mmCIF file of C-alpha atoms in Angstrom:
data_model
loop_
_atom_site.group_PDB
_atom_site.id
_atom_site.type_symbol
_atom_site.label_atom_id
_atom_site.label_comp_id
_atom_site.label_asym_id
_atom_site.label_seq_id
_atom_site.Cartn_x
_atom_site.Cartn_y
_atom_site.Cartn_z
ATOM 1 C CA MET A 1 22.229 -18.804 -15.746
ATOM 2 C CA LYS A 2 23.153 -16.779 -12.933
ATOM 3 C CA ILE A 3 22.064 -13.754 -11.553
ATOM 4 C CA SER A 4 25.255 -10.689 -12.506
ATOM 5 C CA ASP A 5 24.083 -7.258 -11.412
ATOM 6 C CA ILE A 6 21.423 -5.604 -10.492
ATOM 7 C CA LYS A 7 19.955 -1.573 -10.620
ATOM 8 C CA ILE A 8 17.798 0.407 -8.718
ATOM 9 C CA TYR A 9 16.334 3.623 -10.698
ATOM 10 C CA LYS A 10 14.687 6.373 -8.402
ATOM 11 C CA VAL A 11 11.455 8.023 -10.432
ATOM 12 C CA LYS A 12 8.923 11.168 -10.339
ATOM 13 C CA PRO A 13 6.230 10.527 -8.945
ATOM 14 C CA ARG A 14 7.068 7.613 -6.782
ATOM 15 C CA TRP A 15 8.213 5.527 -8.152
ATOM 16 C CA ILE A 16 10.970 2.853 -7.956
ATOM 17 C CA PHE A 17 12.634 0.232 -10.040
ATOM 18 C CA ILE A 18 14.319 -2.291 -9.489
ATOM 19 C CA LYS A 19 16.654 -4.223 -13.015
ATOM 20 C CA ILE A 20 18.080 -7.268 -12.422
ATOM 21 C CA LEU A 21 20.189 -8.808 -15.133
ATOM 22 C CA THR A 22 21.976 -12.439 -15.734
ATOM 23 C CA ASP A 23 25.185 -13.906 -18.113
ATOM 24 C CA GLU A 24 23.064 -14.564 -20.152
ATOM 25 C CA GLY A 25 21.972 -11.396 -21.285
ATOM 26 C CA ILE A 26 17.625 -11.956 -19.849
ATOM 27 C CA THR A 27 16.766 -9.036 -17.962
ATOM 28 C CA GLY A 28 13.782 -8.287 -14.605
ATOM 29 C CA TRP A 29 12.362 -5.433 -13.786
ATOM 30 C CA GLY A 30 10.006 -4.938 -11.070
ATOM 31 C CA GLU A 31 8.998 -2.811 -8.234
ATOM 32 C CA MET A 32 9.539 -0.938 -4.739
ATOM 33 C CA ILE A 33 6.892 0.793 -2.676
ATOM 34 C CA SER A 34 8.787 4.558 -1.771
ATOM 35 C CA GLY A 35 6.378 5.705 0.865
ATOM 36 C CA THR A 36 7.558 8.373 2.897
ATOM 37 C CA LYS A 37 11.558 6.357 2.929
ATOM 38 C CA THR A 38 12.600 5.939 -0.517
ATOM 39 C CA GLU A 39 16.626 6.475 0.818
ATOM 40 C CA THR A 40 15.395 3.348 3.060
ATOM 41 C CA VAL A 41 14.233 1.186 0.567
ATOM 42 C CA VAL A 42 17.089 1.660 -1.810
ATOM 43 C CA ALA A 43 19.805 1.142 0.932
ATOM 44 C CA GLY A 44 18.739 -1.978 1.727
ATOM 45 C CA ALA A 45 17.237 -3.481 -1.731
ATOM 46 C CA GLU A 46 21.354 -3.367 -2.761
ATOM 47 C CA GLU A 47 21.645 -4.471 0.623
ATOM 48 C CA MET A 48 19.888 -7.526 -0.767
ATOM 49 C CA GLY A 49 20.624 -7.630 -3.383
ATOM 50 C CA LYS A 50 24.107 -8.497 -2.981
ATOM 51 C CA LYS A 51 22.567 -11.809 -1.225
ATOM 52 C CA ILE A 52 21.813 -12.916 -4.331
ATOM 53 C CA ILE A 53 24.851 -12.449 -6.800
ATOM 54 C CA GLY A 54 25.386 -15.522 -9.135
ATOM 55 C CA ARG A 55 22.081 -17.186 -8.004
ATOM 56 C CA ASP A 56 19.901 -18.860 -9.717
ATOM 57 C CA PRO A 57 17.148 -16.421 -10.511
ATOM 58 C CA PHE A 58 14.783 -19.022 -11.006
ATOM 59 C CA GLU A 59 14.704 -20.609 -7.797
ATOM 60 C CA ILE A 60 12.297 -17.879 -6.605
ATOM 61 C CA GLU A 61 11.111 -19.498 -3.847
ATOM 62 C CA ARG A 62 13.886 -20.689 -2.652
ATOM 63 C CA ILE A 63 15.504 -17.041 -2.554
ATOM 64 C CA TRP A 64 12.550 -15.327 -1.387
ATOM 65 C CA GLN A 65 13.046 -17.352 2.063
ATOM 66 C CA GLU A 66 16.672 -16.618 2.704
ATOM 67 C CA LEU A 67 15.687 -13.118 1.696
ATOM 68 C CA HIS A 68 12.040 -13.240 4.267
ATOM 69 C CA ARG A 69 13.300 -15.810 6.831
ATOM 70 C CA SER A 70 16.014 -13.526 8.326
ATOM 71 C CA PHE A 71 15.794 -13.519 12.663
ATOM 72 C CA PHE A 72 13.331 -9.704 12.060
ATOM 73 C CA ARG A 73 11.394 -10.536 9.870
ATOM 74 C CA GLY A 74 8.527 -9.053 7.745
ATOM 75 C CA GLY A 75 8.263 -5.322 8.396
ATOM 76 C CA PRO A 76 6.669 -2.976 5.231
ATOM 77 C CA ILE A 77 10.675 -2.073 3.733
ATOM 78 C CA ASN A 78 11.520 -5.688 3.799
ATOM 79 C CA GLY A 79 8.129 -6.835 2.234
ATOM 80 C CA THR A 80 8.378 -4.399 -0.907
ATOM 81 C CA ILE A 81 12.106 -4.691 -0.951
ATOM 82 C CA ILE A 82 10.946 -8.570 -1.235
ATOM 83 C CA SER A 83 8.296 -7.514 -3.415
ATOM 84 C CA GLY A 84 10.725 -6.196 -5.826
ATOM 85 C CA ILE A 85 13.064 -8.750 -6.294
ATOM 86 C CA GLU A 86 10.809 -11.249 -6.141
ATOM 87 C CA MET A 87 8.413 -10.258 -9.093
ATOM 88 C CA ALA A 88 12.324 -8.844 -10.812
ATOM 89 C CA LEU A 89 13.219 -12.694 -10.635
ATOM 90 C CA TRP A 90 9.594 -14.113 -12.437
ATOM 91 C CA ASP A 91 10.076 -11.768 -14.910
ATOM 92 C CA ILE A 92 13.330 -13.019 -16.228
ATOM 93 C CA LYS A 93 11.383 -16.649 -15.968
ATOM 94 C CA GLY A 94 9.020 -16.066 -17.634
ATOM 95 C CA LYS A 95 11.102 -14.546 -20.634
ATOM 96 C CA ALA A 96 13.329 -17.413 -20.283
ATOM 97 C CA LEU A 97 10.703 -19.345 -20.876
ATOM 98 C CA ASN A 98 8.735 -18.050 -23.496
ATOM 99 C CA VAL A 99 6.086 -17.865 -21.140
ATOM 100 C CA PRO A 100 4.006 -15.269 -19.453
ATOM 101 C CA VAL A 101 3.795 -15.714 -15.396
ATOM 102 C CA TYR A 102 0.722 -17.325 -15.010
ATOM 103 C CA GLU A 103 1.108 -20.127 -17.014
ATOM 104 C CA LEU A 104 3.751 -20.719 -14.647
ATOM 105 C CA LEU A 105 0.961 -20.295 -11.882
ATOM 106 C CA GLY A 106 -1.629 -22.823 -13.720
ATOM 107 C CA GLY A 107 -1.675 -20.327 -16.517
ATOM 108 C CA ALA A 108 -5.610 -18.270 -17.329
ATOM 109 C CA VAL A 109 -8.841 -19.152 -15.248
ATOM 110 C CA ARG A 110 -10.492 -15.730 -17.013
ATOM 111 C CA ASP A 111 -10.797 -14.443 -20.297
ATOM 112 C CA LYS A 112 -10.285 -10.424 -18.797
ATOM 113 C CA ILE A 113 -10.260 -8.751 -16.425
ATOM 114 C CA ARG A 114 -11.879 -6.231 -14.601
ATOM 115 C CA VAL A 115 -10.554 -2.541 -13.760
ATOM 116 C CA TYR A 116 -11.885 0.158 -11.208
ATOM 117 C CA SER A 117 -10.802 3.871 -11.880
ATOM 118 C CA TRP A 118 -10.146 6.509 -9.005
ATOM 119 C CA ILE A 119 -12.132 9.159 -8.826
ATOM 120 C CA GLY A 120 -11.478 12.149 -6.611
ATOM 121 C CA GLY A 121 -8.146 12.447 -5.029
ATOM 122 C CA ASP A 122 -6.797 12.907 -1.479
ATOM 123 C CA ARG A 123 -9.969 14.986 -0.148
ATOM 124 C CA PRO A 124 -12.396 13.563 -2.825
ATOM 125 C CA SER A 125 -14.350 16.593 -4.589
ATOM 126 C CA ASP A 126 -16.288 17.398 -8.288
ATOM 127 C CA VAL A 127 -17.166 13.115 -7.659
ATOM 128 C CA ALA A 128 -20.245 13.274 -9.793
ATOM 129 C CA LYS A 129 -18.285 15.209 -12.481
ATOM 130 C CA GLN A 130 -15.328 12.386 -12.447
ATOM 131 C CA ALA A 131 -17.608 9.497 -12.410
ATOM 132 C CA ARG A 132 -19.853 10.850 -15.821
ATOM 133 C CA GLU A 133 -16.192 11.148 -16.977
ATOM 134 C CA ARG A 134 -15.443 7.508 -16.411
ATOM 135 C CA VAL A 135 -19.254 5.720 -17.385
ATOM 136 C CA ASN A 136 -18.656 7.718 -20.900
ATOM 137 C CA LYS A 137 -14.653 6.274 -20.553
ATOM 138 C CA GLY A 138 -16.687 3.176 -20.738
ATOM 139 C CA PHE A 139 -15.806 2.055 -16.522
ATOM 140 C CA THR A 140 -18.926 0.354 -14.225
ATOM 141 C CA ALA A 141 -16.744 0.738 -12.038
ATOM 142 C CA ILE A 142 -15.585 3.091 -9.904
ATOM 143 C CA LYS A 143 -13.409 4.122 -6.490
ATOM 144 C CA MET A 144 -12.765 6.269 -4.030
ATOM 145 C CA ASN A 145 -10.919 8.322 -0.275
ATOM 146 C CA ALA A 146 -14.394 8.367 1.854
ATOM 147 C CA THR A 147 -12.821 11.217 3.699
ATOM 148 C CA SER A 148 -10.408 13.932 4.888
ATOM 149 C CA GLU A 149 -9.328 14.092 8.498
ATOM 150 C CA LEU A 150 -11.214 12.139 10.733
ATOM 151 C CA HIS A 151 -11.322 12.760 14.607
ATOM 152 C CA TYR A 152 -12.113 9.805 17.128
ATOM 153 C CA VAL A 153 -14.935 10.892 17.236
ATOM 154 C CA ASP A 154 -16.300 14.143 15.090
ATOM 155 C CA SER A 155 -18.507 16.080 14.160
ATOM 156 C CA TYR A 156 -21.766 14.136 11.575
ATOM 157 C CA LYS A 157 -21.729 17.143 9.181
ATOM 158 C CA LYS A 158 -18.445 15.808 7.975
ATOM 159 C CA VAL A 159 -20.767 13.097 8.131
ATOM 160 C CA GLN A 160 -23.087 14.129 6.136
ATOM 161 C CA ALA A 161 -20.188 15.398 3.896
ATOM 162 C CA VAL A 162 -19.967 12.118 2.950
ATOM 163 C CA VAL A 163 -23.508 10.714 2.127
ATOM 164 C CA ASP A 164 -23.935 13.538 0.191
ATOM 165 C CA ARG A 165 -20.611 12.781 -2.007
ATOM 166 C CA VAL A 166 -22.068 9.707 -2.926
ATOM 167 C CA ALA A 167 -25.522 10.384 -3.243
ATOM 168 C CA SER A 168 -24.066 13.115 -6.234
ATOM 169 C CA ILE A 169 -22.738 10.188 -8.361
ATOM 170 C CA ARG A 170 -26.216 8.118 -8.069
ATOM 171 C CA ASP A 171 -27.740 11.501 -8.785
ATOM 172 C CA GLU A 172 -25.946 11.999 -11.448
ATOM 173 C CA VAL A 173 -25.262 8.149 -12.217
ATOM 174 C CA GLY A 174 -27.832 6.065 -11.084
ATOM 175 C CA ASP A 175 -26.843 2.323 -10.032
ATOM 176 C CA ASP A 176 -24.626 0.733 -12.884
ATOM 177 C CA LEU A 177 -21.818 2.186 -11.459
ATOM 178 C CA GLU A 178 -20.608 0.310 -9.247
ATOM 179 C CA ILE A 179 -18.834 2.550 -6.466
ATOM 180 C CA GLY A 180 -16.256 1.415 -4.258
ATOM 181 C CA ILE A 181 -15.464 3.785 -0.945
ATOM 182 C CA ASP A 182 -12.203 4.098 0.974
ATOM 183 C CA PHE A 183 -12.050 4.870 4.086
ATOM 184 C CA HIS A 184 -8.513 4.826 3.980
ATOM 185 C CA GLY A 185 -8.051 4.136 7.870
ATOM 186 C CA ARG A 186 -8.589 6.789 8.417
ATOM 187 C CA VAL A 187 -12.038 6.501 10.096
ATOM 188 C CA HIS A 188 -11.582 5.746 13.253
ATOM 189 C CA ARG A 189 -13.253 2.665 15.374
ATOM 190 C CA PRO A 190 -16.239 5.357 16.987
ATOM 191 C CA MET A 191 -16.835 6.945 13.581
ATOM 192 C CA ALA A 192 -15.968 4.514 11.079
ATOM 193 C CA LYS A 193 -19.746 1.987 12.308
ATOM 194 C CA VAL A 194 -21.460 6.015 11.797
ATOM 195 C CA LEU A 195 -19.897 6.216 8.798
ATOM 196 C CA ALA A 196 -20.519 2.843 7.300
ATOM 197 C CA LYS A 197 -23.878 3.286 8.406
ATOM 198 C CA ALA A 198 -25.179 6.119 6.742
ATOM 199 C CA LEU A 199 -23.065 4.762 3.833
ATOM 200 C CA GLU A 200 -25.209 1.895 3.623
ATOM 201 C CA PRO A 201 -28.613 3.190 1.464
ATOM 202 C CA TYR A 202 -26.657 4.202 -1.728
ATOM 203 C CA HIS A 203 -25.292 0.148 -2.180
ATOM 204 C CA PRO A 204 -21.378 0.703 -1.986
ATOM 205 C CA MET A 205 -19.384 -2.167 -4.238
ATOM 206 C CA PHE A 206 -17.763 -2.124 -0.380
ATOM 207 C CA LEU A 207 -15.341 -0.253 2.192
ATOM 208 C CA GLU A 208 -11.896 -0.186 2.376
ATOM 209 C CA GLU A 209 -10.259 -0.593 5.328
ATOM 210 C CA VAL A 210 -12.668 0.700 7.824
ATOM 211 C CA VAL A 211 -11.058 0.874 10.213
ATOM 212 C CA LEU A 212 -6.452 0.873 10.264
ATOM 213 C CA PRO A 213 -5.074 -3.210 10.026
ATOM 214 C CA GLU A 214 -4.146 -2.463 13.579
ATOM 215 C CA ASN A 215 -7.307 -2.546 15.035
ATOM 216 C CA TRP A 216 -9.056 -5.400 13.004
ATOM 217 C CA GLU A 217 -10.892 -6.533 15.391
ATOM 218 C CA SER A 218 -13.541 -3.452 14.830
ATOM 219 C CA PHE A 219 -14.068 -5.297 11.838
ATOM 220 C CA ASP A 220 -16.862 -7.851 13.238
ATOM 221 C CA ASP A 221 -18.591 -5.492 15.228
ATOM 222 C CA ILE A 222 -18.483 -2.409 11.681
ATOM 223 C CA ALA A 223 -19.892 -6.271 10.265
ATOM 224 C CA ARG A 224 -22.323 -7.073 12.622
ATOM 225 C CA GLU A 225 -23.389 -2.667 11.828
ATOM 226 C CA VAL A 226 -23.568 -2.270 7.883
ATOM 227 C CA SER A 227 -23.889 -5.208 4.754
ATOM 228 C CA ILE A 228 -21.390 -3.612 2.533
ATOM 229 C CA PRO A 229 -19.275 -6.351 1.765
ATOM 230 C CA LEU A 230 -15.390 -5.288 3.841
ATOM 231 C CA ALA A 231 -12.169 -5.385 2.448
ATOM 232 C CA THR A 232 -8.726 -4.392 3.874
ATOM 233 C CA GLY A 233 -5.413 -5.944 3.109
ATOM 234 C CA GLU A 234 -3.104 -2.765 1.131
ATOM 235 C CA ARG A 235 -1.140 -2.597 4.465
ATOM 236 C CA LEU A 236 0.360 -6.545 5.011
ATOM 237 C CA TYR A 237 2.856 -8.196 4.157
ATOM 238 C CA THR A 238 3.395 -11.840 3.245
ATOM 239 C CA ARG A 239 0.485 -14.299 4.157
ATOM 240 C CA TRP A 240 0.896 -14.560 8.013
ATOM 241 C CA ALA A 241 -0.176 -11.021 8.328
ATOM 242 C CA PHE A 242 -3.433 -12.106 7.109
ATOM 243 C CA LYS A 243 -4.204 -14.722 8.962
ATOM 244 C CA ASN A 244 -6.628 -12.971 11.955
ATOM 245 C CA LEU A 245 -8.606 -11.544 8.628
ATOM 246 C CA PHE A 246 -9.019 -15.382 7.466
ATOM 247 C CA ARG A 247 -10.259 -16.714 11.502
ATOM 248 C CA GLN A 248 -12.220 -13.677 11.950
ATOM 249 C CA GLY A 249 -14.304 -13.404 9.440
ATOM 250 C CA ALA A 250 -15.477 -10.871 9.235
ATOM 251 C CA VAL A 251 -13.755 -9.030 5.711
ATOM 252 C CA ASP A 252 -14.606 -9.902 2.814
ATOM 253 C CA ILE A 253 -12.838 -8.779 0.377
ATOM 254 C CA VAL A 254 -9.223 -9.297 0.773
ATOM 255 C CA GLN A 255 -6.184 -6.875 -0.691
ATOM 256 C CA PRO A 256 -3.154 -7.842 -0.954
ATOM 257 C CA ASP A 257 -0.483 -5.411 -3.253
ATOM 258 C CA VAL A 258 2.682 -7.416 -4.733
ATOM 259 C CA ALA A 259 4.486 -4.460 -4.315
ATOM 260 C CA MET A 260 4.296 -4.218 -0.486
ATOM 261 C CA CYS A 261 2.789 -8.552 0.715
ATOM 262 C CA GLY A 262 5.896 -10.857 -0.707
ATOM 263 C CA GLY A 263 5.590 -10.621 -4.345
ATOM 264 C CA ILE A 264 3.387 -12.850 -7.491
ATOM 265 C CA LEU A 265 3.684 -15.999 -5.764
ATOM 266 C CA GLU A 266 2.620 -14.329 -2.214
ATOM 267 C CA THR A 267 -0.204 -12.595 -3.794
ATOM 268 C CA ARG A 268 -1.192 -15.629 -4.929
ATOM 269 C CA LYS A 269 -0.729 -17.361 -1.911
ATOM 270 C CA ILE A 270 -2.666 -15.013 0.229
ATOM 271 C CA ALA A 271 -6.116 -14.974 -2.308
ATOM 272 C CA ALA A 272 -5.533 -18.786 -2.571
ATOM 273 C CA GLU A 273 -5.718 -18.376 0.859
ATOM 274 C CA ALA A 274 -9.043 -16.638 0.657
ATOM 275 C CA GLU A 275 -10.493 -18.828 -1.790
ATOM 276 C CA SER A 276 -10.269 -21.094 0.791
ATOM 277 C CA PHE A 277 -12.595 -19.284 3.210
ATOM 278 C CA ASP A 278 -14.907 -18.136 0.409
ATOM 279 C CA MET A 279 -13.704 -14.915 0.331
ATOM 280 C CA ALA A 280 -13.356 -11.818 -3.412
ATOM 281 C CA CYS A 281 -9.455 -10.912 -3.546
ATOM 282 C CA ALA A 282 -8.595 -6.952 -5.015
ATOM 283 C CA PRO A 283 -5.167 -6.295 -5.622
ATOM 284 C CA HIS A 284 -4.670 -3.529 -4.661
ATOM 285 C CA ALA A 285 -2.271 -1.289 -6.745
ATOM 286 C CA PRO A 286 -2.238 2.331 -7.431
ATOM 287 C CA TYR A 287 1.938 2.243 -8.317
ATOM 288 C CA GLY A 288 3.864 2.049 -10.934
ATOM 289 C CA PRO A 289 3.034 -0.250 -14.025
ATOM 290 C CA VAL A 290 5.628 -3.009 -13.229
ATOM 291 C CA SER A 291 3.544 -3.242 -10.191
ATOM 292 C CA LEU A 292 0.315 -3.099 -12.145
ATOM 293 C CA ALA A 293 1.805 -5.728 -14.486
ATOM 294 C CA ALA A 294 3.006 -7.615 -11.636
ATOM 295 C CA THR A 295 -0.518 -7.707 -10.440
ATOM 296 C CA LEU A 296 -2.193 -8.173 -13.996
ATOM 297 C CA GLN A 297 0.202 -11.979 -14.138
ATOM 298 C CA VAL A 298 -1.929 -12.816 -10.420
ATOM 299 C CA ASP A 299 -4.996 -11.871 -11.945
ATOM 300 C CA ALA A 300 -5.086 -14.038 -15.434
ATOM 301 C CA CYS A 301 -5.077 -17.094 -13.093
ATOM 302 C CA THR A 302 -7.004 -16.076 -9.936
ATOM 303 C CA PRO A 303 -10.269 -17.015 -8.961
ATOM 304 C CA ASN A 304 -10.937 -15.005 -6.834
ATOM 305 C CA VAL A 305 -9.557 -11.842 -7.928
ATOM 306 C CA PHE A 306 -13.723 -10.230 -9.485
ATOM 307 C CA ILE A 307 -12.366 -6.216 -10.441
ATOM 308 C CA GLN A 308 -8.644 -4.860 -10.425
ATOM 309 C CA GLU A 309 -7.629 -1.855 -9.505
ATOM 310 C CA GLN A 310 -5.016 0.132 -11.626
ATOM 311 C CA SER A 311 -3.320 3.749 -11.753
ATOM 312 C CA LEU A 312 -3.795 5.211 -14.769
ATOM 313 C CA GLY A 313 -4.545 8.721 -14.032
ATOM 314 C CA ILE A 314 -4.669 9.090 -10.321
ATOM 315 C CA HIS A 315 -3.621 11.274 -8.663
ATOM 316 C CA TYR A 316 -1.059 10.876 -7.208
ATOM 317 C CA ASN A 317 0.598 10.451 -11.301
ATOM 318 C CA GLN A 318 1.660 14.228 -10.825
ATOM 319 C CA GLY A 319 4.243 15.233 -14.174
ATOM 320 C CA PHE A 320 4.599 11.194 -15.148
ATOM 321 C CA ASP A 321 2.026 8.455 -16.288
ATOM 322 C CA LEU A 322 2.862 4.360 -16.342
ATOM 323 C CA LEU A 323 2.394 5.024 -20.241
ATOM 324 C CA ASP A 324 5.791 7.164 -19.927
ATOM 325 C CA PHE A 325 8.390 4.562 -18.540
ATOM 326 C CA VAL A 326 6.485 2.235 -20.702
ATOM 327 C CA LYS A 327 6.479 0.999 -25.211
ATOM 328 C CA ASN A 328 3.979 -1.487 -25.336
ATOM 329 C CA LYS A 329 1.967 0.559 -23.677
ATOM 330 C CA GLU A 330 -0.849 -1.212 -25.222
ATOM 331 C CA ILE A 331 -0.531 -3.663 -21.886
ATOM 332 C CA PHE A 332 -2.733 -1.418 -19.679
ATOM 333 C CA GLN A 333 -4.953 -0.801 -22.691
ATOM 334 C CA TYR A 334 -9.335 -0.557 -21.201
ATOM 335 C CA LYS A 335 -11.983 -0.609 -22.699
ATOM 336 C CA ASP A 336 -15.662 -1.024 -21.012
ATOM 337 C CA SER A 337 -14.276 -1.366 -18.076
ATOM 338 C CA TYR A 338 -11.778 -4.652 -18.395
ATOM 339 C CA VAL A 339 -8.485 -5.196 -20.004
ATOM 340 C CA GLN A 340 -7.483 -8.765 -21.609
ATOM 341 C CA LEU A 341 -4.917 -10.697 -20.034
ATOM 342 C CA PRO A 342 -1.429 -9.605 -21.569
ATOM 343 C CA LYS A 343 0.287 -12.117 -23.540
ATOM 344 C CA LYS A 344 3.997 -11.687 -23.533
ATOM 345 C CA PRO A 345 6.734 -14.123 -22.022
ATOM 346 C CA GLY A 346 7.459 -12.079 -17.821
ATOM 347 C CA LEU A 347 5.838 -9.831 -16.837
ATOM 348 C CA GLY A 348 4.386 -8.840 -20.460
ATOM 349 C CA ILE A 349 6.028 -5.199 -19.390
ATOM 350 C CA GLU A 350 8.499 -4.098 -22.497
ATOM 351 C CA MET A 351 9.956 -0.698 -20.034
ATOM 352 C CA ASP A 352 11.505 2.169 -22.050
ATOM 353 C CA GLU A 353 15.332 1.913 -20.458
ATOM 354 C CA ASP A 354 16.466 5.355 -21.470
ATOM 355 C CA MET A 355 13.563 7.091 -20.255
ATOM 356 C CA ILE A 356 14.048 5.210 -16.850
ATOM 357 C CA LYS A 357 17.654 6.716 -16.611
ATOM 358 C CA ASP A 358 16.646 10.375 -17.899
ATOM 359 C CA VAL A 359 14.003 10.614 -15.336
ATOM 360 C CA ALA A 360 16.086 9.297 -12.567
ATOM 361 C CA GLN A 361 18.415 11.854 -12.604
ATOM 362 C CA GLN A 362 16.155 14.694 -11.868
ATOM 363 C CA GLY A 363 15.577 12.212 -8.221
ATOM 364 C CA LEU A 364 12.692 11.540 -6.708
ATOM 365 C CA VAL A 365 12.042 13.517 -3.799
ATOM 366 C CA TRP A 366 7.873 11.606 -1.950
ATOM 367 C CA SER A 367 6.633 12.196 1.080
ATOM 368 C CA ASN A 368 3.430 10.477 2.191
ATOM 369 C CA PRO A 369 0.744 13.981 2.778
ATOM 370 C CA SER A 370 0.904 14.468 6.599
ATOM 371 C CA TRP A 371 -2.358 15.166 8.211
ATOM 372 C CA LYS A 372 -2.851 17.388 11.208
ATOM 373 C CA ASN A 373 -7.365 17.505 12.890
ATOM 374 C CA TYR A 374 -8.349 20.933 13.586
ATOM 375 C CA ASP A 375 -6.422 20.646 17.412
ATOM 376 C CA GLY A 376 -3.413 19.429 16.393
ATOM 377 C CA THR A 377 -3.239 16.264 17.038
ATOM 378 C CA ILE A 378 -2.635 13.867 14.647
ATOM 379 C CA ALA A 379 -4.738 12.349 11.700
ATOM 380 C CA GLU A 380 -4.701 9.600 9.727
ATOM 381 C CA TRP A 381 -3.907 9.707 5.818
#
């Protein structure tokens, strides 16, 4: 079997799908992240894709090593391109061998996968009402953004507004619902300590990206201040970028993104490394259906995964949602905050290519929000 062609589709709301074809008719799907550089990612994928035409799609690790180990390696653009290609190769291999990908990575370690749901939006609001809606749908865990813009040092009124929102959820649904709170790198070190301490009485499930990953040394300070588990990792690519976190020992939960960090096997390697440090894993997955399907394959065979982000109904899915592009919609059917292990070969997902082609004709112009502080300085989104 040889790789014969590669097709790339840009689809609303913010997804880039890659399809790898073989000379034996077996195809595989992958997904790449658009961010603010959609055309750059597509051009890079086309350039990298030419290098693997004619190759054996079963040689996943060899191809990965060749694509990654260029002179200038790493970075989010290369990371997401390699990730998309890699998960498509696993899809091909699983289909060719007629097994789910996780069967090729050691087999299942669990019976089902716990998932959580997003509430609140980019600038969180109506969180109590939305939390009640999620509870009524059977979810036992949710995640929300903590705050909108925060300057390096900002008003305590903004901190109190965060506390009030979380308190409103506790007032509405009690302590049965677990709450992940995402600082989203919007909070700088001086305010991160203040905000984390203020949230401690509400027993969050975890605090995510309390500072930007490049400020990783601050995780130590915040970990000494609060007993809440700290989580990070969505912006890191390859196992090498996680080394400081493992050495430092302040973060409790790693969150590699299968569409960014290097793909399925790289996510599994990062999670295994975390396991050796007695750390949990909660993979990042707020994007499209292929990325989520690939992440579920990792979850199935990874013992330290305790919960999974999922993106059905997330605030970014304007106009289209995951199931619009999927034929076997049962793959993302949640019951009592769990999803069943995928059973079909490969990634277990059947993509509706006719729908994808139709939507791709509409074009994709996606840009991450650009925020400013009250004084006109750049604010982290």
